[in-house]
């Protein structure tokens, strides 16, 4: 129950910070109007979820229920461990994102502090425990992985909303088709970054010689499930790019839209499941 609360807190925080960075990134690269209110809401919820994650971490350490917060342990985590500086940086970044969101067109300026806030997740998982130069490389790869995942998450959120709300009129359908086509370049960069940084992370966490041991561990099975879901997302993204988007541009909008909606719903569901698995993986010993 205590571990479940920690995993749930990590999951909600990862979703929030991914959207906080990913939405402005997609709006900016696609030339779309941003939503300051959404950015502000995500910044505020990011701060609240960070506090919840701290309490869940304290509860997991002491074995006490999160419903009865262990304030003493939480204070120790804040003042005597690296968690304190990490949360300070994240908190400052979230405040800057919130201030930026209050300005006209400020959602663009919120992208940089949002990226910093998302990057702090690298210091609260396995990468944060790696030391020396190897640790710096591990965290750099993890930050790249987080940013790429955030970009894909934000893109899926906007694209799914677009296909679910679009009416089968030529102008609106063509706008969605152009958005999907333009995302292909960004999507290729995201996938390449995820593959390279993910491979580096796997080697850093386990070591090359220990990779076969993953087959017999809970960590390995969850990682395998993550890779299967990632493969599913790649297949759906490829179908969207090479089959459904051209069909949407060429006619039959009603039929194609139905297929595209289903595809993006499944792809988004797979992305959410992957984030849930990552939240779980971050609480496990890779050797167990």
Short mmCIF file of C-alpha atoms in Angstrom, two decimals:
data_model
loop_
_atom_site.label_atom_id
_atom_site.label_comp_id
_atom_site.label_asym_id
_atom_site.label_seq_id
_atom_site.Cartn_x
_atom_site.Cartn_y
_atom_site.Cartn_z
CA UNK A 1 0.00 0.00 0.00
CA UNK A 2 2.83 2.40 0.94
CA UNK A 3 4.81 1.49 -2.20
CA UNK A 4 1.65 1.90 -4.24
CA UNK A 5 1.25 5.47 -2.96
CA UNK A 6 4.84 6.27 -3.95
CA UNK A 7 4.38 4.81 -7.43
CA UNK A 8 1.11 6.71 -7.88
CA UNK A 9 2.74 9.97 -6.77
CA UNK A 10 5.66 9.42 -9.16
CA UNK A 11 3.27 8.59 -12.00
CA UNK A 12 1.10 11.68 -11.51
CA UNK A 13 4.15 13.92 -11.19
CA UNK A 14 5.74 12.50 -14.34
CA UNK A 15 2.55 13.02 -16.35
CA UNK A 16 2.23 16.58 -15.08
CA UNK A 17 5.82 17.63 -15.80
CA UNK A 18 5.78 15.89 -19.19
CA UNK A 19 2.70 17.86 -20.22
CA UNK A 20 4.07 21.09 -18.73
CA UNK A 21 7.05 20.85 -21.07
CA UNK A 22 5.54 18.88 -23.95
CA UNK A 23 2.49 21.05 -24.63
CA UNK A 24 4.36 24.38 -25.05
CA UNK A 25 7.03 22.59 -27.10
CA UNK A 26 4.44 21.20 -29.52
CA UNK A 27 2.49 24.47 -29.71
CA UNK A 28 5.71 26.34 -30.48
CA UNK A 29 7.10 23.94 -33.08
CA UNK A 30 3.72 23.65 -34.83
CA UNK A 31 3.01 27.39 -34.75
CA UNK A 32 -0.18 26.86 -32.74
CA UNK A 33 -1.76 29.23 -30.22
CA UNK A 34 -0.87 28.21 -26.68
CA UNK A 35 -3.08 28.01 -23.60
CA UNK A 36 -1.68 30.02 -20.69
CA UNK A 37 -4.30 28.68 -18.32
CA UNK A 38 -3.26 25.08 -18.93
CA UNK A 39 0.41 25.93 -18.37
CA UNK A 40 -0.42 27.74 -15.11
CA UNK A 41 -2.56 24.84 -13.88
CA UNK A 42 0.18 22.31 -14.67
CA UNK A 43 2.80 24.45 -12.88
CA UNK A 44 0.67 24.65 -9.73
CA UNK A 45 -0.21 20.97 -9.78
CA UNK A 46 3.48 20.16 -10.34
CA UNK A 47 4.33 21.89 -7.07
CA UNK A 48 1.53 20.11 -5.20
CA UNK A 49 2.44 16.73 -6.66
CA UNK A 50 6.11 17.27 -5.74
CA UNK A 51 5.03 17.78 -2.14
CA UNK A 52 2.90 14.64 -2.33
CA UNK A 53 5.86 12.69 -3.76
CA UNK A 54 8.05 13.89 -0.87
CA UNK A 55 5.51 12.67 1.69
CA UNK A 56 5.09 9.38 -0.19
CA UNK A 57 8.87 8.92 -0.20
CA UNK A 58 9.00 9.52 3.55
CA UNK A 59 6.14 7.07 4.05
CA UNK A 60 7.92 4.42 1.95
CA UNK A 61 11.11 4.84 3.97
CA UNK A 62 9.39 4.39 7.34
CA UNK A 63 6.61 2.02 6.31
CA UNK A 64 3.93 4.40 7.58
CA UNK A 65 0.75 5.24 5.65
CA UNK A 66 0.80 8.45 3.66
CA UNK A 67 -2.51 9.38 5.30
CA UNK A 68 -0.47 9.99 8.47
CA UNK A 69 2.50 11.97 7.09
CA UNK A 70 5.87 11.43 8.74
CA UNK A 71 6.90 15.08 8.86
CA UNK A 72 10.19 14.36 10.64
CA UNK A 73 11.39 11.99 7.91
CA UNK A 74 10.19 14.39 5.22
CA UNK A 75 12.22 17.16 6.86
CA UNK A 76 15.29 14.92 6.95
CA UNK A 77 14.86 14.18 3.22
CA UNK A 78 14.62 17.90 2.52
CA UNK A 79 17.58 19.02 4.60
CA UNK A 80 20.00 16.09 4.65
CA UNK A 81 19.67 14.41 1.24
CA UNK A 82 19.98 15.54 -2.42
CA UNK A 83 16.17 15.61 -2.60
CA UNK A 84 16.17 19.06 -0.98
CA UNK A 85 18.25 20.81 -3.69
CA UNK A 86 16.37 18.95 -6.43
CA UNK A 87 13.01 20.12 -5.11
CA UNK A 88 14.37 23.65 -4.67
CA UNK A 89 15.42 23.81 -8.32
CA UNK A 90 12.12 22.29 -9.42
CA UNK A 91 10.13 24.67 -7.24
CA UNK A 92 11.96 27.71 -8.63
CA UNK A 93 11.41 26.47 -12.20
CA UNK A 94 7.70 25.92 -11.55
CA UNK A 95 7.34 29.42 -10.10
CA UNK A 96 9.05 30.87 -13.19
CA UNK A 97 6.75 28.85 -15.45
CA UNK A 98 3.73 30.14 -13.53
CA UNK A 99 4.94 33.75 -13.76
CA UNK A 100 5.62 33.35 -17.48
CA UNK A 101 2.14 31.92 -18.01
CA UNK A 102 0.66 35.09 -16.52
CA UNK A 103 2.22 37.22 -19.28
CA UNK A 104 0.71 37.76 -22.73
CA UNK A 105 1.94 34.90 -24.92
CA UNK A 106 3.93 33.85 -21.86
CA UNK A 107 3.40 30.14 -22.50
CA UNK A 108 6.37 30.37 -24.90
CA UNK A 109 8.63 31.67 -22.11
CA UNK A 110 7.34 28.94 -19.82
CA UNK A 111 8.97 26.28 -22.00
CA UNK A 112 12.49 26.80 -20.61
CA UNK A 113 11.63 26.58 -16.88
CA UNK A 114 9.26 23.71 -17.71
CA UNK A 115 12.18 21.85 -19.31
CA UNK A 116 14.26 22.46 -16.18
CA UNK A 117 11.45 21.19 -13.95
CA UNK A 118 11.09 18.04 -16.06
CA UNK A 119 14.86 17.47 -16.06
CA UNK A 120 14.92 17.31 -12.25
CA UNK A 121 13.19 13.92 -12.50
CA UNK A 122 16.56 12.50 -13.55
CA UNK A 123 17.90 13.17 -10.04
CA UNK A 124 15.08 11.26 -8.31
CA UNK A 125 15.54 7.89 -10.04
CA UNK A 126 18.38 5.47 -10.68
CA UNK A 127 20.41 8.11 -12.54
CA UNK A 128 20.52 10.26 -9.41
CA UNK A 129 22.33 7.48 -7.53
CA UNK A 130 25.13 7.08 -10.09
CA UNK A 131 28.33 8.83 -9.05
CA UNK A 132 31.30 10.63 -10.64
CA UNK A 133 31.70 11.14 -14.40
CA UNK A 134 29.65 8.07 -15.18
CA UNK A 135 26.83 9.56 -13.14
CA UNK A 136 26.97 12.80 -15.13
CA UNK A 137 26.71 10.85 -18.39
CA UNK A 138 23.84 8.78 -16.97
CA UNK A 139 21.92 11.88 -15.89
CA UNK A 140 22.55 13.60 -19.22
CA UNK A 141 21.12 10.59 -21.04
CA UNK A 142 18.19 10.47 -18.63
CA UNK A 143 17.44 14.17 -19.15
CA UNK A 144 17.46 13.65 -22.92
CA UNK A 145 15.13 10.67 -22.45
CA UNK A 146 12.77 12.70 -20.26
CA UNK A 147 12.68 15.64 -22.69
CA UNK A 148 12.01 13.39 -25.66
CA UNK A 149 9.26 11.55 -23.78
CA UNK A 150 7.75 14.90 -22.76
CA UNK A 151 7.76 16.05 -26.38
CA UNK A 152 5.93 12.92 -27.50
CA UNK A 153 3.45 13.12 -24.60
CA UNK A 154 2.59 16.74 -25.34
CA UNK A 155 2.21 16.02 -29.04
CA UNK A 156 -0.11 13.09 -28.39
CA UNK A 157 -2.27 15.21 -26.09
CA UNK A 158 -2.74 17.94 -28.71
CA UNK A 159 -3.18 15.56 -31.65
CA UNK A 160 -5.66 13.36 -29.81
CA UNK A 161 -7.72 16.40 -28.80
CA UNK A 162 -7.60 17.63 -32.40
CA UNK A 163 -8.85 14.40 -33.98
CA UNK A 164 -11.53 13.90 -31.32
CA UNK A 165 -12.97 17.39 -31.77
CA UNK A 166 -12.47 18.00 -35.49
CA UNK A 167 -15.50 18.03 -37.75
CA UNK A 168 -15.33 16.27 -41.10
CA UNK A 169 -15.10 19.49 -43.06
CA UNK A 170 -12.34 20.06 -45.58
CA UNK A 171 -10.69 23.01 -43.83
CA UNK A 172 -10.53 21.48 -40.38
CA UNK A 173 -9.48 18.05 -41.62
CA UNK A 174 -6.70 19.53 -43.74
CA UNK A 175 -5.45 21.50 -40.72
CA UNK A 176 -5.20 18.28 -38.69
CA UNK A 177 -3.51 16.52 -41.63
CA UNK A 178 -0.91 19.30 -41.91
CA UNK A 179 -0.25 19.11 -38.17
CA UNK A 180 0.28 15.35 -38.38
CA UNK A 181 2.58 15.68 -41.38
CA UNK A 182 4.66 18.44 -39.76
CA UNK A 183 5.07 16.37 -36.61
CA UNK A 184 6.87 13.64 -38.58
CA UNK A 185 10.25 15.42 -38.43
CA UNK A 186 9.90 16.17 -34.73
CA UNK A 187 8.69 12.61 -34.15
CA UNK A 188 11.74 11.13 -35.87
CA UNK A 189 14.08 13.16 -33.64
CA UNK A 190 12.10 12.11 -30.56
CA UNK A 191 12.26 8.41 -31.43
CA UNK A 192 15.99 8.56 -32.17
CA UNK A 193 16.65 10.31 -28.86
CA UNK A 194 14.53 7.81 -26.93
CA UNK A 195 16.30 4.81 -28.47
CA UNK A 196 19.85 6.12 -27.93
CA UNK A 197 19.28 7.53 -24.44
CA UNK A 198 17.28 4.45 -23.41
CA UNK A 199 20.13 2.16 -24.45
CA UNK A 200 22.62 4.27 -22.48
CA UNK A 201 20.38 4.22 -19.42
CA UNK A 202 20.00 0.43 -19.56
CA UNK A 203 23.77 -0.08 -19.72
CA UNK A 204 24.37 2.46 -16.95
CA UNK A 205 21.83 0.88 -14.61
CA UNK A 206 22.75 -2.78 -15.13
CA UNK A 207 26.09 -2.87 -16.89
CA UNK A 208 26.61 -4.78 -20.14
CA UNK A 209 27.59 -8.02 -18.37
CA UNK A 210 24.45 -7.97 -16.20
CA UNK A 211 21.91 -7.29 -18.98
CA UNK A 212 21.06 -11.02 -19.40
CA UNK A 213 20.12 -11.11 -15.70
CA UNK A 214 17.16 -8.86 -16.49
CA UNK A 215 15.34 -11.90 -17.86
CA UNK A 216 14.98 -13.30 -14.36
CA UNK A 217 14.03 -10.15 -12.47
CA UNK A 218 10.83 -8.19 -11.91
CA UNK A 219 12.68 -5.13 -13.18
CA UNK A 220 13.53 -6.95 -16.39
CA UNK A 221 9.95 -8.08 -17.03
CA UNK A 222 8.60 -4.56 -16.47
CA UNK A 223 11.30 -3.16 -18.73
CA UNK A 224 10.33 -5.73 -21.34
CA UNK A 225 6.69 -4.65 -21.09
CA UNK A 226 7.80 -1.06 -21.57
CA UNK A 227 9.73 -1.98 -24.72
CA UNK A 228 6.72 -3.89 -26.11
CA UNK A 229 4.51 -0.85 -25.56
CA UNK A 230 7.16 1.38 -27.13
CA UNK A 231 7.21 -0.90 -30.17
CA UNK A 232 3.42 -0.64 -30.37
CA UNK A 233 3.66 3.16 -30.28
CA UNK A 234 6.26 3.10 -33.06
CA UNK A 235 4.04 0.90 -35.22
CA UNK A 236 1.02 3.12 -34.71
CA UNK A 237 3.05 6.27 -35.33
CA UNK A 238 4.37 4.80 -38.56
CA UNK A 239 0.86 3.86 -39.68
CA UNK A 240 -0.36 7.36 -38.86
CA UNK A 241 2.49 8.94 -40.81
CA UNK A 242 2.61 6.75 -43.90
CA UNK A 243 -0.96 5.51 -44.28
CA UNK A 244 -3.57 7.52 -42.38
CA UNK A 245 -2.16 11.03 -42.85
CA UNK A 246 -1.88 10.69 -46.67
CA UNK A 247 -5.40 9.21 -46.72
CA UNK A 248 -6.66 12.17 -44.70
CA UNK A 249 -5.05 14.58 -47.15
CA UNK A 250 -6.40 12.70 -50.15
CA UNK A 251 -10.06 12.25 -49.18
CA UNK A 252 -12.35 9.90 -47.24
CA UNK A 253 -12.06 12.06 -44.10
CA UNK A 254 -14.85 10.35 -42.15
CA UNK A 255 -13.44 6.82 -42.52
CA UNK A 256 -9.84 7.90 -42.04
CA UNK A 257 -10.70 10.02 -39.02
CA UNK A 258 -12.32 7.04 -37.33
CA UNK A 259 -9.18 4.96 -37.85
CA UNK A 260 -6.95 7.86 -36.78
CA UNK A 261 -8.94 8.43 -33.60
CA UNK A 262 -8.64 4.78 -32.64
CA UNK A 263 -4.93 4.76 -33.45
CA UNK A 264 -4.19 7.86 -31.36
CA UNK A 265 -6.32 6.62 -28.46
CA UNK A 266 -4.34 3.37 -28.35
CA UNK A 267 -1.01 5.19 -28.81
CA UNK A 268 -1.83 7.62 -26.00
CA UNK A 269 -2.94 4.75 -23.77
CA UNK A 270 0.38 3.00 -24.44
CA UNK A 271 2.27 6.20 -23.55
CA UNK A 272 0.38 6.50 -20.25
CA UNK A 273 1.08 2.83 -19.50
CA UNK A 274 4.79 3.35 -20.21
CA UNK A 275 4.94 6.29 -17.79
CA UNK A 276 3.21 4.14 -15.17
CA UNK A 277 5.82 1.41 -15.71
CA UNK A 278 8.65 3.95 -15.44
CA UNK A 279 7.15 5.21 -12.18
CA UNK A 280 7.21 1.63 -10.89
CA UNK A 281 10.66 0.81 -12.25
CA UNK A 282 12.12 3.79 -10.42
CA UNK A 283 11.20 2.21 -7.07
CA UNK A 284 12.79 -1.20 -7.82
CA UNK A 285 16.26 -2.66 -7.48
CA UNK A 286 17.24 -3.72 -11.04
CA UNK A 287 18.82 -6.90 -9.69
CA UNK A 288 15.61 -8.14 -8.04
#
